[in-house]
């Protein structure tokens, strides 16, 4: 009898289930998947009523027991190619994807609903959105802009942060990490149309709020490591010896859960984002404003100026018109069909440049693409009037940051790259006279340096040490970019290695993820350049020489006058990173010692032509 009841029990239980509940789990998963993905935009909210249908359905489809289903939903609604390309398989399991789906759904919902308590989660949401845009191949931006209304959310976040008292740690000025992420999101979600269609009052308000970062640029992060140092990582004893004006403060680093696992991140430097957002709005204002009446007093053309016997440099009306209306900054976007690959350098900098003292960098990847600077560049330098600059940066007083007047100087130049190839040893970067790293004011190059330009090479002779090094000129348009045979590889791969107890990249003690590059054969990069022949009579004739820091792809260029009539400009250095098609950063005169605040401002240069790029 007991045996009969035991046999009858399960039958009775099955008879109490509906036909829908009796479906096999794989079939239920397919139904749930198509139900949720029938609407691409938005989190998988359609699952909620399905999960509430019955305990049986819930047990089959609930989150904690069905990572497979939720990872499929994630891959359908969000981009996954970038994380598969950049990280190890340990962060691309079904469990990781399902956890990321839950996190992103929560963030998107908060963004869309604009809840009052969202400020408590702001830092997490900013990082989530920023990483989504770094991984964007189309799906992520659709979810953010079309469903979560990213532009509206960003505008509200900026307004909220600006309402926080200036002295508060989370204010617009003091929260460097949060403000940096906001400005990068603003830039990455902007387009030529969106900025042109901004309400003029909103545009002017943004310009006003960005101005403090430009007027006092030395107070905010502009590099991942102190710019005075070429050789990194730093020694532990170096920290106390870094002068306050050599690229500090550094970006803030934090631990963040990404795809279900903890990762160490450095907030992207604030200054480049502030410059990009500021300059594109200034350029829209130029589009809308006529030329000053004084321009009519200039010669109309270069030929007319020459006929009048005017000394150089001499601006003409055509020079002013070309600069005022046609020199424009290029917006972020998939201009070359590479998708998220064009942002790989940004990704690898934030995941591996968070600590200039760290010896081990497990996620070190691509920081600079070979040939990135080769070609023609156009842009502008923002130059504050000297008296206003001095008053705004005077110590021991609260400066007035409003009303600083900026002059605009056009920069038009052509750059070449020269690569030191293995087994050659690159030219040494000399120490700075006071012992503060290497000589940044001479772009990490020896002061007594003899430079010989060849057809396909650059020869550097350090007169102090007697060392002579040949650098091969890089020709991106050739099958072999060098004049001599070379073994180049732009491949990189993910390896698994032994785990360390304190690793930030562990997962259940099984492994840590490590990226290793196969060498490109390039050990050092020297940049040379000169102003356009056509632009030199108007804006001055200059030469450029510079270097790229291997640790993070930081570019430093020294500009020198090549004509006695232009010597009053002095020697300036331009230092920054390449962000997609733009070289963005700060310029500085070199007459002031490295440990003192010099005369400086910002610049944005954009590449005028596209060339093929490989990996350094």
Coordinates of C-alpha atoms in Angstrom, one line a residue:
X1 CA 0.0 0.0 0.0
X2 CA 2.8 2.4 0.9
X3 CA 4.6 1.5 -2.3
X4 CA 1.4 2.3 -4.3
X5 CA 1.1 5.7 -2.6
X6 CA 4.8 6.5 -3.4
X7 CA 4.2 5.7 -7.0
X8 CA 0.9 7.5 -7.1
X9 CA 2.4 10.7 -5.4
X10 CA 4.6 12.0 -8.3
X11 CA 1.8 11.2 -10.8
X12 CA -0.6 13.2 -8.8
X13 CA 1.9 16.0 -8.5
X14 CA 2.5 16.1 -12.2
X15 CA -1.2 16.0 -12.9
X16 CA -1.5 19.2 -10.9
X17 CA 0.9 21.1 -13.2
X18 CA -0.3 23.0 -16.2
X19 CA 0.9 21.9 -19.7
X20 CA 3.1 25.0 -19.7
X21 CA 4.8 24.0 -16.4
X22 CA 5.4 20.5 -17.8
X23 CA 7.6 21.8 -20.6
X24 CA 11.3 20.8 -20.5
X25 CA 13.6 23.5 -19.1
X26 CA 15.4 24.1 -22.5
X27 CA 12.0 24.9 -24.1
X28 CA 11.1 27.2 -21.2
X29 CA 14.5 28.9 -21.7
X30 CA 13.8 29.4 -25.4
X31 CA 10.4 30.9 -24.6
X32 CA 11.8 33.2 -22.0
X33 CA 14.7 34.3 -24.3
X34 CA 12.4 35.2 -27.2
X35 CA 9.9 36.9 -24.9
X36 CA 12.7 39.1 -23.5
X37 CA 14.5 39.8 -26.8
X38 CA 11.5 40.5 -28.9
X39 CA 12.0 44.1 -27.6
X40 CA 15.7 44.9 -27.9
X41 CA 15.7 48.2 -26.0
X42 CA 15.7 48.1 -22.2
X43 CA 16.4 45.6 -19.4
X44 CA 14.7 42.2 -19.5
X45 CA 11.6 43.4 -17.5
X46 CA 9.3 41.0 -19.4
X47 CA 10.8 38.2 -17.3
X48 CA 9.1 39.5 -14.1
X49 CA 5.5 38.3 -14.9
X50 CA 6.8 35.1 -16.3
X51 CA 8.8 34.3 -13.1
X52 CA 5.7 35.1 -11.1
X53 CA 3.5 32.6 -13.1
X54 CA 4.3 29.7 -10.7
X55 CA 6.9 28.3 -8.4
X56 CA 7.7 25.7 -11.0
X57 CA 8.4 28.2 -13.7
X58 CA 10.3 30.4 -11.2
X59 CA 12.5 27.4 -10.2
X60 CA 13.4 26.7 -13.8
X61 CA 14.2 30.3 -14.9
X62 CA 15.3 32.2 -11.8
X63 CA 18.5 34.1 -11.9
X64 CA 20.6 32.2 -9.4
X65 CA 19.9 28.8 -11.1
X66 CA 20.0 29.7 -14.8
X67 CA 23.1 31.7 -15.7
X68 CA 23.0 30.2 -19.2
X69 CA 19.7 31.9 -20.0
X70 CA 20.7 35.3 -18.6
X71 CA 24.1 35.2 -20.3
X72 CA 22.3 34.7 -23.6
X73 CA 20.1 37.6 -22.9
X74 CA 23.1 39.7 -22.1
X75 CA 24.8 38.9 -25.4
X76 CA 21.6 39.7 -27.3
X77 CA 21.1 43.1 -25.6
X78 CA 24.7 44.3 -25.1
X79 CA 28.0 44.2 -26.9
X80 CA 30.4 41.5 -25.8
X81 CA 33.2 41.5 -28.5
X82 CA 35.4 43.9 -26.6
X83 CA 35.5 42.1 -23.3
X84 CA 36.2 38.8 -25.2
X85 CA 39.0 40.5 -27.0
X86 CA 40.5 42.3 -24.1
X87 CA 40.2 39.9 -21.2
X88 CA 40.6 36.2 -20.4
X89 CA 37.9 33.6 -20.6
X90 CA 37.7 33.8 -16.8
X91 CA 35.7 37.0 -17.2
X92 CA 33.5 35.8 -20.1
X93 CA 31.8 32.8 -18.5
X94 CA 28.0 32.5 -18.5
X95 CA 28.1 33.5 -14.8
X96 CA 30.1 36.7 -15.5
X97 CA 27.8 37.7 -18.4
X98 CA 24.7 37.1 -16.2
X99 CA 26.1 39.2 -13.4
X100 CA 26.9 42.0 -15.8
X101 CA 23.3 41.8 -17.1
X102 CA 22.0 42.3 -13.6
X103 CA 24.3 45.2 -12.9
X104 CA 23.6 47.0 -16.1
X105 CA 19.9 46.5 -15.8
X106 CA 20.0 48.2 -12.4
X107 CA 22.0 51.1 -13.7
X108 CA 19.9 51.6 -16.8
X109 CA 16.7 51.6 -14.6
X110 CA 18.1 54.2 -12.2
X111 CA 19.2 56.4 -15.2
X112 CA 15.8 56.2 -16.8
X113 CA 13.7 56.8 -13.7
X114 CA 15.9 59.6 -12.2
X115 CA 15.2 58.5 -8.6
X116 CA 16.1 60.9 -5.9
X117 CA 18.3 58.4 -4.2
X118 CA 20.4 57.8 -7.3
X119 CA 23.2 60.2 -6.1
X120 CA 24.2 57.5 -3.6
X121 CA 24.9 55.2 -6.5
X122 CA 26.3 57.9 -8.8
X123 CA 30.0 56.7 -8.8
X124 CA 29.0 53.1 -9.6
X125 CA 26.6 54.2 -12.4
X126 CA 29.2 56.5 -13.9
X127 CA 31.8 53.8 -14.1
X128 CA 29.3 51.3 -15.5
X129 CA 28.2 53.7 -18.3
X130 CA 31.8 54.6 -19.1
X131 CA 32.9 51.0 -19.4
X132 CA 29.9 50.3 -21.5
X133 CA 30.9 53.1 -23.9
X134 CA 34.5 51.8 -24.0
X135 CA 33.0 48.4 -25.1
X136 CA 30.4 49.9 -27.4
X137 CA 29.9 48.3 -30.8
X138 CA 26.4 49.7 -31.3
X139 CA 24.2 47.8 -28.9
X140 CA 25.5 49.5 -25.7
X141 CA 25.0 53.0 -27.0
X142 CA 21.5 52.1 -28.2
X143 CA 20.6 50.9 -24.7
X144 CA 22.1 54.0 -23.1
X145 CA 20.8 56.7 -25.4
X146 CA 17.5 55.3 -26.7
X147 CA 16.2 53.7 -23.5
X148 CA 18.1 55.2 -20.5
X149 CA 18.2 58.7 -22.1
X150 CA 21.9 59.2 -21.4
X151 CA 22.0 62.9 -22.6
X152 CA 19.1 63.9 -20.3
X153 CA 20.6 61.9 -17.4
X154 CA 24.0 63.5 -17.9
X155 CA 22.6 67.0 -18.0
X156 CA 20.8 66.3 -14.7
X157 CA 23.9 64.8 -13.1
X158 CA 26.0 67.8 -14.1
X159 CA 23.3 70.2 -12.7
X160 CA 23.1 68.2 -9.4
X161 CA 26.8 68.1 -8.9
X162 CA 27.1 71.9 -9.5
X163 CA 24.4 72.4 -6.8
X164 CA 26.7 70.8 -4.2
X165 CA 28.5 73.4 -2.2
X166 CA 32.0 74.1 -3.6
X167 CA 33.7 73.0 -0.4
X168 CA 32.0 69.6 -0.4
X169 CA 34.2 66.6 -1.4
X170 CA 31.6 65.6 -4.0
X171 CA 31.3 69.0 -5.6
X172 CA 31.9 69.7 -9.3
X173 CA 35.4 70.9 -8.6
X174 CA 36.5 68.6 -5.8
X175 CA 35.2 65.2 -7.0
X176 CA 37.9 64.7 -9.6
X177 CA 37.0 61.1 -10.3
X178 CA 33.3 61.7 -10.7
X179 CA 33.7 64.9 -12.7
X180 CA 36.2 63.2 -15.0
X181 CA 33.9 60.3 -15.8
X182 CA 31.0 62.8 -16.4
X183 CA 33.1 64.8 -18.8
X184 CA 34.2 61.7 -20.7
X185 CA 30.6 60.5 -21.0
X186 CA 29.6 63.9 -22.2
X187 CA 32.3 63.8 -24.9
X188 CA 31.8 60.2 -26.0
X189 CA 28.0 60.7 -26.3
X190 CA 28.3 64.0 -28.2
X191 CA 28.1 64.6 -31.9
X192 CA 28.5 67.5 -34.2
X193 CA 24.7 67.7 -34.5
X194 CA 24.0 67.4 -30.7
X195 CA 26.4 70.2 -29.9
X196 CA 25.2 72.5 -32.6
X197 CA 21.6 72.0 -31.5
X198 CA 22.3 72.7 -27.8
X199 CA 20.4 75.5 -26.3
X200 CA 22.8 78.5 -26.3
X201 CA 22.1 79.0 -22.6
X202 CA 23.1 75.4 -21.8
X203 CA 26.2 75.7 -24.0
X204 CA 27.3 78.9 -22.3
X205 CA 26.6 77.3 -18.9
X206 CA 28.8 74.3 -19.8
X207 CA 31.6 76.6 -21.0
X208 CA 31.5 78.5 -17.7
X209 CA 31.6 75.3 -15.7
X210 CA 34.5 73.9 -17.7
X211 CA 36.6 77.1 -17.5
X212 CA 38.1 76.5 -14.0
X213 CA 39.7 73.2 -15.2
X214 CA 41.4 75.0 -18.0
X215 CA 42.5 78.1 -16.1
X216 CA 44.0 76.0 -13.3
X217 CA 44.9 72.9 -15.3
X218 CA 47.9 72.1 -13.1
X219 CA 45.5 71.3 -10.2
X220 CA 43.7 68.5 -12.0
X221 CA 44.8 65.1 -13.5
X222 CA 46.1 65.2 -17.0
X223 CA 48.3 62.1 -17.1
X224 CA 48.5 58.6 -15.6
X225 CA 51.9 59.2 -14.2
X226 CA 54.0 62.3 -13.4
X227 CA 55.1 63.8 -16.8
X228 CA 58.6 64.4 -15.6
X229 CA 59.3 60.7 -15.6
X230 CA 60.1 58.7 -18.7
X231 CA 61.3 55.5 -17.0
X232 CA 58.5 53.8 -15.1
X233 CA 57.6 52.2 -12.8
X234 CA 58.9 54.6 -10.1
X235 CA 61.0 53.6 -7.2
X236 CA 59.4 53.6 -3.8
X237 CA 61.7 56.4 -2.6
X238 CA 60.6 58.7 -5.5
X239 CA 57.2 59.7 -4.1
X240 CA 58.5 62.4 -1.7
X241 CA 60.7 63.9 -4.4
X242 CA 58.1 64.6 -7.0
X243 CA 57.5 68.4 -7.4
X244 CA 53.9 69.5 -7.4
X245 CA 53.8 70.8 -11.0
X246 CA 55.0 67.7 -12.9
X247 CA 51.6 66.2 -13.7
X248 CA 50.1 65.7 -10.3
X249 CA 47.6 64.9 -9.0
X250 CA 47.4 61.5 -10.5
X251 CA 44.1 59.9 -11.5
X252 CA 42.2 58.3 -8.6
X253 CA 42.3 54.5 -8.6
X254 CA 39.5 52.3 -7.3
X255 CA 38.3 48.7 -7.2
X256 CA 35.2 48.0 -9.3
X257 CA 33.2 44.9 -10.0
X258 CA 33.2 44.3 -13.7
X259 CA 31.6 41.1 -15.2
X260 CA 31.2 39.8 -11.7
X261 CA 34.9 40.1 -10.7
X262 CA 36.9 42.8 -9.0
X263 CA 39.2 44.9 -11.2
X264 CA 41.5 47.8 -10.4
X265 CA 40.8 51.0 -12.5
X266 CA 42.3 54.4 -12.8
X267 CA 39.8 57.2 -13.6
X268 CA 40.6 58.7 -17.0
X269 CA 42.4 62.1 -16.7
X270 CA 40.0 65.0 -16.4
X271 CA 41.9 67.7 -18.4
X272 CA 41.7 66.1 -21.9
X273 CA 37.9 65.6 -21.6
X274 CA 37.4 69.2 -20.3
X275 CA 39.4 70.5 -23.3
X276 CA 37.5 68.5 -25.9
X277 CA 34.1 69.5 -24.5
X278 CA 35.2 73.1 -24.2
X279 CA 36.8 73.5 -27.6
X280 CA 33.9 72.0 -29.6
X281 CA 31.5 74.4 -28.0
X282 CA 33.8 77.3 -28.7
X283 CA 33.9 76.3 -32.3
X284 CA 30.1 76.3 -32.5
X285 CA 30.2 79.8 -31.1
X286 CA 32.7 80.7 -33.8
X287 CA 30.3 79.3 -36.5
X288 CA 27.6 81.6 -35.2
X289 CA 29.6 84.8 -34.8
X290 CA 30.9 87.0 -37.6
X291 CA 34.5 87.9 -37.9
X292 CA 35.7 91.0 -35.9
X293 CA 35.6 94.2 -37.9
X294 CA 39.4 94.6 -37.5
X295 CA 39.9 91.6 -39.9
X296 CA 38.8 93.8 -42.8
X297 CA 42.0 95.9 -42.3
X298 CA 44.2 92.9 -43.1
X299 CA 45.4 92.0 -46.6
X300 CA 42.9 89.8 -48.4
X301 CA 45.4 87.2 -49.6
X302 CA 48.9 86.0 -49.2
X303 CA 49.8 87.3 -52.6
X304 CA 48.5 90.8 -51.7
X305 CA 50.5 90.7 -48.4
X306 CA 53.7 89.8 -50.4
X307 CA 53.1 92.5 -52.9
X308 CA 52.8 95.0 -50.0
X309 CA 56.2 93.9 -48.7
X310 CA 54.8 93.1 -45.2
X311 CA 57.1 91.2 -42.8
X312 CA 56.4 87.7 -41.7
X313 CA 54.5 86.2 -39.9
X314 CA 51.5 88.2 -41.2
X315 CA 47.9 87.2 -41.0
X316 CA 45.6 87.7 -44.0
X317 CA 41.8 87.7 -44.3
X318 CA 41.9 84.3 -45.9
X319 CA 44.0 82.9 -43.0
X320 CA 41.5 84.2 -40.4
X321 CA 38.5 82.9 -42.4
X322 CA 40.1 79.4 -42.7
X323 CA 40.9 79.2 -39.0
X324 CA 37.7 80.8 -37.8
X325 CA 35.3 78.7 -39.9
X326 CA 37.1 75.6 -41.0
X327 CA 39.6 74.4 -38.3
X328 CA 37.4 72.0 -36.4
X329 CA 37.8 69.3 -33.7
X330 CA 36.6 65.8 -34.7
X331 CA 34.1 64.1 -32.5
X332 CA 34.3 60.7 -31.0
X333 CA 32.9 58.0 -33.2
X334 CA 33.5 54.8 -35.3
X335 CA 35.2 56.7 -38.2
X336 CA 37.2 53.7 -39.5
X337 CA 34.9 50.8 -39.0
X338 CA 36.9 49.4 -36.1
X339 CA 34.1 49.7 -33.5
X340 CA 35.3 49.3 -30.0
X341 CA 38.8 48.4 -31.2
X342 CA 39.6 52.1 -31.7
X343 CA 39.1 52.5 -27.9
X344 CA 41.5 49.6 -26.8
X345 CA 44.2 52.1 -25.8
X346 CA 41.8 53.9 -23.5
X347 CA 40.8 50.7 -21.9
X348 CA 44.3 49.4 -21.3
X349 CA 45.4 52.7 -19.8
X350 CA 42.6 52.6 -17.2
X351 CA 43.2 49.0 -16.2
X352 CA 47.0 49.0 -16.1
X353 CA 48.1 52.6 -15.5
X354 CA 46.5 53.0 -12.1
X355 CA 49.8 53.0 -10.1
X356 CA 53.1 54.3 -11.5
X357 CA 54.9 52.5 -8.7
X358 CA 53.5 49.0 -9.6
X359 CA 56.0 46.6 -11.0
X360 CA 53.4 44.0 -12.1
X361 CA 50.8 45.1 -14.6
X362 CA 48.8 42.0 -15.4
X363 CA 46.5 43.7 -18.0
X364 CA 49.2 45.7 -19.8
X365 CA 48.1 46.0 -23.4
X366 CA 48.1 48.5 -26.3
X367 CA 48.8 52.1 -25.4
X368 CA 50.0 53.5 -28.7
X369 CA 49.5 52.5 -32.3
X370 CA 52.5 52.6 -34.6
X371 CA 52.0 55.4 -37.1
X372 CA 49.4 57.2 -35.0
X373 CA 51.1 60.6 -35.3
X374 CA 52.4 60.2 -38.8
X375 CA 50.6 62.7 -41.1
X376 CA 49.0 66.1 -41.1
X377 CA 47.5 67.6 -38.0
X378 CA 45.4 70.8 -37.5
X379 CA 44.1 72.4 -34.3
X380 CA 44.4 75.2 -31.8
X381 CA 46.2 76.2 -28.7
X382 CA 44.2 78.1 -26.0
X383 CA 46.5 80.8 -24.7
X384 CA 45.4 82.8 -21.6
X385 CA 46.4 86.4 -21.4
X386 CA 49.5 86.4 -19.2
X387 CA 48.3 88.8 -16.5
X388 CA 45.0 86.9 -16.1
X389 CA 46.9 83.6 -16.0
X390 CA 49.1 84.9 -13.2
X391 CA 46.2 86.3 -11.2
X392 CA 44.2 83.2 -11.5
X393 CA 47.0 81.0 -10.3
X394 CA 48.4 83.3 -7.6
X395 CA 49.1 81.2 -4.4
X396 CA 47.5 81.8 -1.0
X397 CA 44.4 83.6 -2.3
X398 CA 41.1 82.5 -3.8
X399 CA 41.4 83.3 -7.5
X400 CA 38.7 84.7 -9.8
X401 CA 38.3 82.0 -12.5
X402 CA 35.7 83.9 -14.4
X403 CA 36.5 86.3 -17.2
X404 CA 39.9 84.8 -18.2
X405 CA 40.3 85.8 -21.8
X406 CA 41.8 83.2 -24.2
X407 CA 43.6 83.8 -27.5
X408 CA 43.5 81.1 -30.1
X409 CA 46.6 80.1 -32.0
X410 CA 46.3 77.8 -35.0
X411 CA 48.7 74.8 -35.1
X412 CA 49.1 73.2 -38.5
X413 CA 51.9 70.7 -38.8
X414 CA 53.1 67.4 -40.3
X415 CA 54.6 64.7 -38.1
X416 CA 56.9 61.8 -38.9
X417 CA 57.6 58.8 -36.6
X418 CA 61.0 57.2 -36.2
X419 CA 61.4 53.9 -34.5
X420 CA 64.3 52.3 -32.7
X421 CA 64.2 48.6 -33.7
X422 CA 65.7 45.7 -31.8
X423 CA 68.5 44.9 -31.2
X424 CA 69.4 48.6 -31.1
X425 CA 69.3 50.3 -27.8
X426 CA 67.4 53.6 -27.7
X427 CA 68.9 57.0 -26.8
X428 CA 69.0 57.5 -23.1
X429 CA 66.6 60.0 -21.4
X430 CA 68.8 62.2 -19.2
X431 CA 68.0 63.0 -15.6
X432 CA 66.6 66.4 -14.8
X433 CA 69.1 68.7 -13.1
X434 CA 67.4 68.7 -9.7
X435 CA 66.9 64.9 -9.8
X436 CA 63.1 65.1 -10.5
X437 CA 62.9 62.3 -13.1
X438 CA 64.0 62.9 -16.6
X439 CA 64.3 66.2 -18.5
X440 CA 60.7 66.8 -19.5
X441 CA 61.4 70.4 -20.6
X442 CA 63.6 68.9 -23.3
X443 CA 61.1 66.1 -24.1
X444 CA 63.2 63.4 -22.3
X445 CA 66.1 63.9 -24.8
X446 CA 69.7 64.9 -24.2
X447 CA 70.4 68.7 -24.3
X448 CA 73.5 68.2 -26.4
X449 CA 71.9 66.1 -29.2
X450 CA 73.0 66.1 -32.8
X451 CA 70.1 65.1 -35.2
X452 CA 70.7 64.0 -38.8
X453 CA 67.7 63.5 -41.1
X454 CA 68.0 60.8 -43.7
X455 CA 65.6 59.7 -46.4
X456 CA 64.4 56.8 -44.4
X457 CA 66.0 57.3 -41.0
X458 CA 66.9 59.7 -38.2
X459 CA 70.3 59.5 -36.5
X460 CA 70.7 60.8 -33.0
X461 CA 74.1 61.5 -31.6
X462 CA 74.3 62.2 -27.8
X463 CA 77.4 64.5 -27.6
X464 CA 77.7 63.9 -23.8
X465 CA 78.0 60.1 -24.0
X466 CA 79.1 59.7 -27.6
X467 CA 76.2 57.3 -28.2
X468 CA 74.8 57.2 -31.8
X469 CA 71.5 55.5 -32.5
X470 CA 69.7 55.1 -35.8
X471 CA 65.9 55.3 -35.8
X472 CA 64.0 54.0 -38.8
X473 CA 61.4 56.3 -40.3
X474 CA 58.0 54.7 -40.3
X475 CA 56.1 54.6 -43.6
X476 CA 52.5 53.5 -43.1
X477 CA 51.8 53.3 -46.8
X478 CA 54.3 50.6 -47.4
X479 CA 54.0 46.8 -47.0
X480 CA 57.3 47.0 -45.1
X481 CA 57.2 50.3 -43.3
X482 CA 61.0 50.5 -42.8
X483 CA 63.9 50.7 -45.2
X484 CA 65.4 47.5 -43.7
X485 CA 63.8 44.1 -43.2
X486 CA 62.1 43.8 -39.8
X487 CA 60.0 41.2 -38.0
X488 CA 56.9 43.0 -36.8
X489 CA 53.9 41.6 -35.0
X490 CA 50.9 43.5 -33.8
X491 CA 49.4 40.4 -32.2
X492 CA 48.6 40.1 -28.5
X493 CA 47.1 37.3 -26.5
X494 CA 45.8 36.3 -23.1
X495 CA 47.8 33.9 -21.0
X496 CA 47.0 32.2 -17.7
X497 CA 49.7 32.1 -15.1
X498 CA 50.3 31.2 -11.5
X499 CA 48.0 33.0 -9.1
X500 CA 49.3 35.4 -6.4
X501 CA 47.6 35.6 -3.0
X502 CA 47.0 39.3 -3.2
X503 CA 46.0 39.5 -6.8
X504 CA 43.1 41.8 -7.7
X505 CA 42.2 39.6 -10.6
X506 CA 41.6 36.3 -8.8
X507 CA 38.5 34.1 -9.3
X508 CA 38.0 31.4 -6.7
X509 CA 41.8 31.1 -6.4
X510 CA 42.0 29.3 -9.7
X511 CA 44.0 31.7 -11.9
X512 CA 44.8 35.4 -12.6
X513 CA 44.4 36.9 -16.0
X514 CA 47.4 38.3 -17.7
X515 CA 47.8 40.0 -21.1
X516 CA 51.1 39.8 -22.9
X517 CA 52.0 41.6 -26.1
X518 CA 54.1 39.9 -28.7
X519 CA 56.8 42.4 -29.4
X520 CA 56.5 44.7 -32.3
X521 CA 60.2 45.1 -32.5
X522 CA 60.0 48.8 -31.6
X523 CA 61.9 49.8 -28.5
X524 CA 61.5 53.6 -28.7
X525 CA 59.6 56.2 -30.8
X526 CA 60.9 59.7 -31.7
X527 CA 58.6 62.2 -33.4
X528 CA 59.7 65.0 -35.7
X529 CA 57.6 67.6 -37.4
X530 CA 57.3 71.0 -38.9
X531 CA 54.6 73.5 -39.7
X532 CA 52.9 73.6 -43.1
X533 CA 54.6 75.7 -45.7
X534 CA 51.3 77.3 -46.5
X535 CA 50.5 78.2 -42.8
X536 CA 54.0 79.3 -41.8
X537 CA 53.8 82.8 -43.2
X538 CA 50.6 83.4 -41.1
X539 CA 51.2 81.6 -37.8
X540 CA 55.0 81.2 -37.6
X541 CA 57.5 78.6 -38.8
X542 CA 58.3 75.9 -36.2
X543 CA 60.0 72.5 -35.9
X544 CA 58.9 69.8 -33.6
X545 CA 60.8 66.9 -31.9
X546 CA 59.4 64.6 -29.3
X547 CA 59.1 61.2 -27.7
X548 CA 56.4 58.7 -26.7
X549 CA 56.6 57.2 -23.2
X550 CA 56.2 53.4 -23.6
X551 CA 54.6 53.0 -20.1
X552 CA 51.3 54.6 -21.2
X553 CA 51.7 56.2 -24.7
X554 CA 52.1 59.7 -23.3
X555 CA 53.4 62.0 -26.0
X556 CA 55.6 65.0 -25.4
X557 CA 56.6 67.4 -28.2
X558 CA 59.0 70.4 -28.1
X559 CA 58.2 73.2 -30.5
X560 CA 61.0 75.5 -31.6
X561 CA 61.1 78.5 -34.0
X562 CA 62.9 78.0 -37.2
X563 CA 62.9 81.6 -38.3
X564 CA 64.4 84.6 -36.5
X565 CA 61.2 86.6 -37.0
X566 CA 59.3 84.0 -34.9
X567 CA 61.9 83.6 -32.1
X568 CA 59.7 85.6 -29.7
X569 CA 57.5 82.6 -29.3
X570 CA 60.2 80.8 -27.4
X571 CA 60.3 77.0 -26.8
X572 CA 57.0 75.3 -25.8
X573 CA 56.3 71.7 -25.0
X574 CA 53.0 70.0 -25.9
X575 CA 52.1 67.0 -23.8
X576 CA 49.1 64.7 -23.9
X577 CA 47.5 61.5 -25.2
X578 CA 46.0 60.5 -28.5
X579 CA 42.3 60.0 -28.1
X580 CA 41.0 58.4 -31.3
X581 CA 41.8 61.1 -33.9
X582 CA 42.8 63.8 -31.5
X583 CA 46.1 64.7 -29.7
X584 CA 44.9 66.5 -26.5
X585 CA 46.7 67.9 -23.6
X586 CA 48.5 71.0 -22.2
X587 CA 51.3 73.2 -23.6
X588 CA 53.9 74.9 -21.4
X589 CA 56.7 77.3 -21.9
X590 CA 60.1 75.9 -20.9
X591 CA 61.7 79.0 -19.4
X592 CA 60.3 78.2 -16.0
X593 CA 61.9 75.5 -13.9
X594 CA 60.0 72.1 -13.7
X595 CA 59.1 72.5 -10.1
X596 CA 57.5 75.9 -10.6
X597 CA 54.2 76.8 -12.2
X598 CA 54.9 78.0 -15.7
X599 CA 52.8 79.8 -18.3
X600 CA 50.6 77.2 -19.8
X601 CA 47.3 76.3 -21.4
X602 CA 45.5 73.6 -23.4
X603 CA 45.6 72.4 -27.0
X604 CA 43.7 70.1 -29.3
X605 CA 45.1 68.7 -32.5
X606 CA 43.2 66.5 -35.0
X607 CA 44.5 64.3 -37.7
X608 CA 43.7 65.6 -41.1
X609 CA 44.3 62.3 -42.9
X610 CA 43.9 58.6 -42.0
X611 CA 46.7 56.1 -42.2
X612 CA 46.9 52.4 -41.3
X613 CA 48.0 51.7 -37.8
X614 CA 49.8 48.9 -36.0
X615 CA 50.6 48.2 -32.4
X616 CA 53.6 49.5 -30.3

